[in-house]
PDB file of C-alpha atoms in Angstrom:
ATOM      1  CA  UNK A1128     -16.621 -17.645  10.526  1.00  0.00           C
ATOM      2  CA  UNK A1129     -13.957 -16.275   8.228  1.00  0.00           C
ATOM      3  CA  UNK A1130     -10.374 -15.171   7.952  1.00  0.00           C
ATOM      4  CA  UNK A1131     -10.021 -11.694   9.452  1.00  0.00           C
ATOM      5  CA  UNK A1132      -8.349  -8.714   7.833  1.00  0.00           C
ATOM      6  CA  UNK A1133      -5.572  -6.986   9.725  1.00  0.00           C
ATOM      7  CA  UNK A1134      -3.561  -3.794   9.554  1.00  0.00           C
ATOM      8  CA  UNK A1135       0.154  -4.502   9.774  1.00  0.00           C
ATOM      9  CA  UNK A1136       3.204  -2.735  11.083  1.00  0.00           C
ATOM     10  CA  UNK A1137       6.690  -4.110  10.673  1.00  0.00           C
ATOM     11  CA  UNK A1138       9.854  -3.755  12.735  1.00  0.00           C
ATOM     12  CA  UNK A1139      13.393  -4.840  11.976  1.00  0.00           C
ATOM     13  CA  UNK A1140      14.689  -7.618  14.244  1.00  0.00           C
ATOM     14  CA  UNK A1141      17.928  -8.735  12.577  1.00  0.00           C
ATOM     15  CA  UNK A1142      19.843 -10.514   9.841  1.00  0.00           C
ATOM     16  CA  UNK A1143      22.194 -13.468   9.668  1.00  0.00           C
ATOM     17  CA  UNK A1144      25.054 -13.536   7.190  1.00  0.00           C
ATOM     18  CA  UNK A1145      27.692 -15.867   5.826  1.00  0.00           C
ATOM     19  CA  UNK A1146      30.998 -14.919   4.180  1.00  0.00           C
ATOM     20  CA  UNK A1147      31.133 -15.069   0.378  1.00  0.00           C
ATOM     21  CA  UNK A1148      34.031 -17.539   0.534  1.00  0.00           C
ATOM     22  CA  UNK A1149      37.020 -18.601   2.599  1.00  0.00           C
ATOM     23  CA  UNK A1150      39.049 -15.922   0.833  1.00  0.00           C
ATOM     24  CA  UNK A1151      36.391 -13.182   0.669  1.00  0.00           C
ATOM     25  CA  UNK A1152      34.661 -12.054   3.854  1.00  0.00           C
ATOM     26  CA  UNK A1153      31.958 -10.085   2.026  1.00  0.00           C
ATOM     27  CA  UNK A1154      28.839 -10.707   4.132  1.00  0.00           C
ATOM     28  CA  UNK A1155      25.973 -12.380   2.273  1.00  0.00           C
ATOM     29  CA  UNK A1156      22.555 -12.163   3.954  1.00  0.00           C
ATOM     30  CA  UNK A1157      21.166 -15.666   4.527  1.00  0.00           C
ATOM     31  CA  UNK A1158      18.234 -14.829   6.797  1.00  0.00           C
ATOM     32  CA  UNK A1159      16.150 -11.801   7.731  1.00  0.00           C
ATOM     33  CA  UNK A1160      13.874 -11.523  10.757  1.00  0.00           C
ATOM     34  CA  UNK A1161      11.052  -9.008  11.079  1.00  0.00           C
ATOM     35  CA  UNK A1162       8.480  -8.485  13.839  1.00  0.00           C
ATOM     36  CA  UNK A1163       4.974  -8.132  12.457  1.00  0.00           C
ATOM     37  CA  UNK A1164       2.212  -6.557  14.521  1.00  0.00           C
ATOM     38  CA  UNK A1165      -1.329  -7.318  13.384  1.00  0.00           C
ATOM     39  CA  UNK A1166      -4.363  -5.301  14.479  1.00  0.00           C
ATOM     40  CA  UNK A1167      -7.759  -6.666  13.484  1.00  0.00           C
ATOM     41  CA  UNK A1168      -9.528  -4.131  11.264  1.00  0.00           C
ATOM     42  CA  UNK A1169     -12.910  -4.985  12.821  1.00  0.00           C
ATOM     43  CA  UNK A1170     -11.783  -5.087  16.467  1.00  0.00           C
ATOM     44  CA  UNK A1171      -8.653  -3.107  17.331  1.00  0.00           C
ATOM     45  CA  UNK A1172      -8.490  -4.807  20.749  1.00  0.00           C
ATOM     46  CA  UNK A1173      -7.399  -7.965  18.925  1.00  0.00           C
ATOM     47  CA  UNK A1174      -3.696  -7.500  18.290  1.00  0.00           C
ATOM     48  CA  UNK A1175      -0.626  -9.707  18.234  1.00  0.00           C
ATOM     49  CA  UNK A1176       3.068  -9.312  17.444  1.00  0.00           C
ATOM     50  CA  UNK A1177       5.087 -12.232  16.067  1.00  0.00           C
ATOM     51  CA  UNK A1178       8.590 -12.489  14.641  1.00  0.00           C
ATOM     52  CA  UNK A1179       9.000 -14.149  11.255  1.00  0.00           C
ATOM     53  CA  UNK A1180      12.140 -15.130   9.372  1.00  0.00           C
ATOM     54  CA  UNK A1181      12.850 -15.650   5.706  1.00  0.00           C
ATOM     55  CA  UNK A1182      15.863 -17.751   4.724  1.00  0.00           C
ATOM     56  CA  UNK A1183      17.840 -17.166   1.540  1.00  0.00           C
ATOM     57  CA  UNK A1184      20.190 -19.547  -0.213  1.00  0.00           C
ATOM     58  CA  UNK A1185      23.598 -17.943  -0.711  1.00  0.00           C
ATOM     59  CA  UNK A1186      24.781 -20.548  -3.210  1.00  0.00           C
ATOM     60  CA  UNK A1187      23.928 -18.613  -6.391  1.00  0.00           C
ATOM     61  CA  UNK A1188      25.945 -15.662  -5.119  1.00  0.00           C
ATOM     62  CA  UNK A1189      28.784 -17.886  -3.911  1.00  0.00           C
ATOM     63  CA  UNK A1190      28.952 -19.533  -7.360  1.00  0.00           C
ATOM     64  CA  UNK A1191      28.456 -16.407  -9.483  1.00  0.00           C
ATOM     65  CA  UNK A1192      29.737 -13.507  -7.357  1.00  0.00           C
ATOM     66  CA  UNK A1193      27.729 -10.581  -6.102  1.00  0.00           C
ATOM     67  CA  UNK A1194      25.025  -9.320  -8.483  1.00  0.00           C
ATOM     68  CA  UNK A1195      24.578  -5.796  -9.812  1.00  0.00           C
ATOM     69  CA  UNK A1196      22.922  -3.696  -7.131  1.00  0.00           C
ATOM     70  CA  UNK A1197      24.428  -5.799  -4.331  1.00  0.00           C
ATOM     71  CA  UNK A1198      24.047  -4.008  -0.991  1.00  0.00           C
ATOM     72  CA  UNK A1199      27.038  -4.225   1.314  1.00  0.00           C
ATOM     73  CA  UNK A1200      26.002  -5.218   4.838  1.00  0.00           C
ATOM     74  CA  UNK A1201      27.370  -1.938   6.208  1.00  0.00           C
ATOM     75  CA  UNK A1202      24.979  -0.070   3.895  1.00  0.00           C
ATOM     76  CA  UNK A1203      21.942  -2.275   4.511  1.00  0.00           C
ATOM     77  CA  UNK A1204      19.183  -0.380   6.311  1.00  0.00           C
ATOM     78  CA  UNK A1205      16.393  -1.652   8.530  1.00  0.00           C
ATOM     79  CA  UNK A1206      13.895  -0.252   6.023  1.00  0.00           C
ATOM     80  CA  UNK A1207      15.445  -2.295   3.201  1.00  0.00           C
ATOM     81  CA  UNK A1208      15.166  -5.475   5.267  1.00  0.00           C
ATOM     82  CA  UNK A1209      11.506  -4.740   6.064  1.00  0.00           C
ATOM     83  CA  UNK A1210      10.819  -4.047   2.379  1.00  0.00           C
ATOM     84  CA  UNK A1211      12.467  -7.367   1.423  1.00  0.00           C
ATOM     85  CA  UNK A1212      10.199  -9.166   3.869  1.00  0.00           C
ATOM     86  CA  UNK A1213       7.075  -7.370   2.634  1.00  0.00           C
ATOM     87  CA  UNK A1214       7.976  -8.230  -0.967  1.00  0.00           C
ATOM     88  CA  UNK A1215       8.242 -11.915  -0.032  1.00  0.00           C
ATOM     89  CA  UNK A1216       5.326 -12.366   2.367  1.00  0.00           C
ATOM     90  CA  UNK A1217       1.817 -11.805   1.068  1.00  0.00           C
ATOM     91  CA  UNK A1218      -0.488 -10.045   3.554  1.00  0.00           C
ATOM     92  CA  UNK A1219      -3.329 -12.407   2.586  1.00  0.00           C
ATOM     93  CA  UNK A1220      -1.212 -15.244   4.007  1.00  0.00           C
ATOM     94  CA  UNK A1221      -0.496 -13.175   7.100  1.00  0.00           C
ATOM     95  CA  UNK A1222      -4.259 -12.680   7.540  1.00  0.00           C
ATOM     96  CA  UNK A1223      -4.633 -16.462   7.727  1.00  0.00           C
ATOM     97  CA  UNK A1224      -1.728 -16.857  10.160  1.00  0.00           C
ATOM     98  CA  UNK A1225      -2.929 -14.135  12.512  1.00  0.00           C
ATOM     99  CA  UNK A1226      -6.560 -15.259  12.339  1.00  0.00           C
ATOM    100  CA  UNK A1227      -5.398 -18.728  13.393  1.00  0.00           C
ATOM    101  CA  UNK A1228      -3.184 -17.402  16.196  1.00  0.00           C
ATOM    102  CA  UNK A1229      -5.731 -14.940  17.620  1.00  0.00           C
ATOM    103  CA  UNK A1230      -9.073 -16.650  16.985  1.00  0.00           C
ATOM    104  CA  UNK A1231      -8.119 -20.315  16.589  1.00  0.00           C
ATOM    105  CA  UNK A1232      -8.057 -22.839  13.775  1.00  0.00           C
ATOM    106  CA  UNK A1233     -11.843 -23.076  13.472  1.00  0.00           C
ATOM    107  CA  UNK A1234     -11.898 -19.581  11.927  1.00  0.00           C
ATOM    108  CA  UNK A1235      -9.488 -20.670   9.205  1.00  0.00           C
ATOM    109  CA  UNK A1236     -10.891 -24.184   8.739  1.00  0.00           C
ATOM    110  CA  UNK A1237     -14.191 -22.800   7.441  1.00  0.00           C
ATOM    111  CA  UNK A1238     -12.333 -21.042   4.626  1.00  0.00           C
ATOM    112  CA  UNK A1239      -9.824 -23.749   3.752  1.00  0.00           C
ATOM    113  CA  UNK A1240     -12.426 -26.502   3.968  1.00  0.00           C
ATOM    114  CA  UNK A1241     -10.404 -28.583   6.426  1.00  0.00           C
TER     115      UNK A1241
END
């Protein structure tokens, strides 16, 4: 068999933050969570929704201050968080994850050679 191709929709779940420093309570995003719904392109009855998180290290910002274009947490939108996630997570990798979760590891093993 083979890794399946899916159509994806994304939904904002949440963010975690940490203060910039003890003296500056500017919220720095340290983690984003997005729900991803996958629908198999060949069989739309095969669908699954999972939540995924991406963790960010705040240390560069803590050491160097906020960068140009920094988005204050009060101005951060759900769409921006989803776009961050999509920029980080490759849909080809998601195809592997969802194939494994819906169809089992044997579907993926034939591709990866395991």
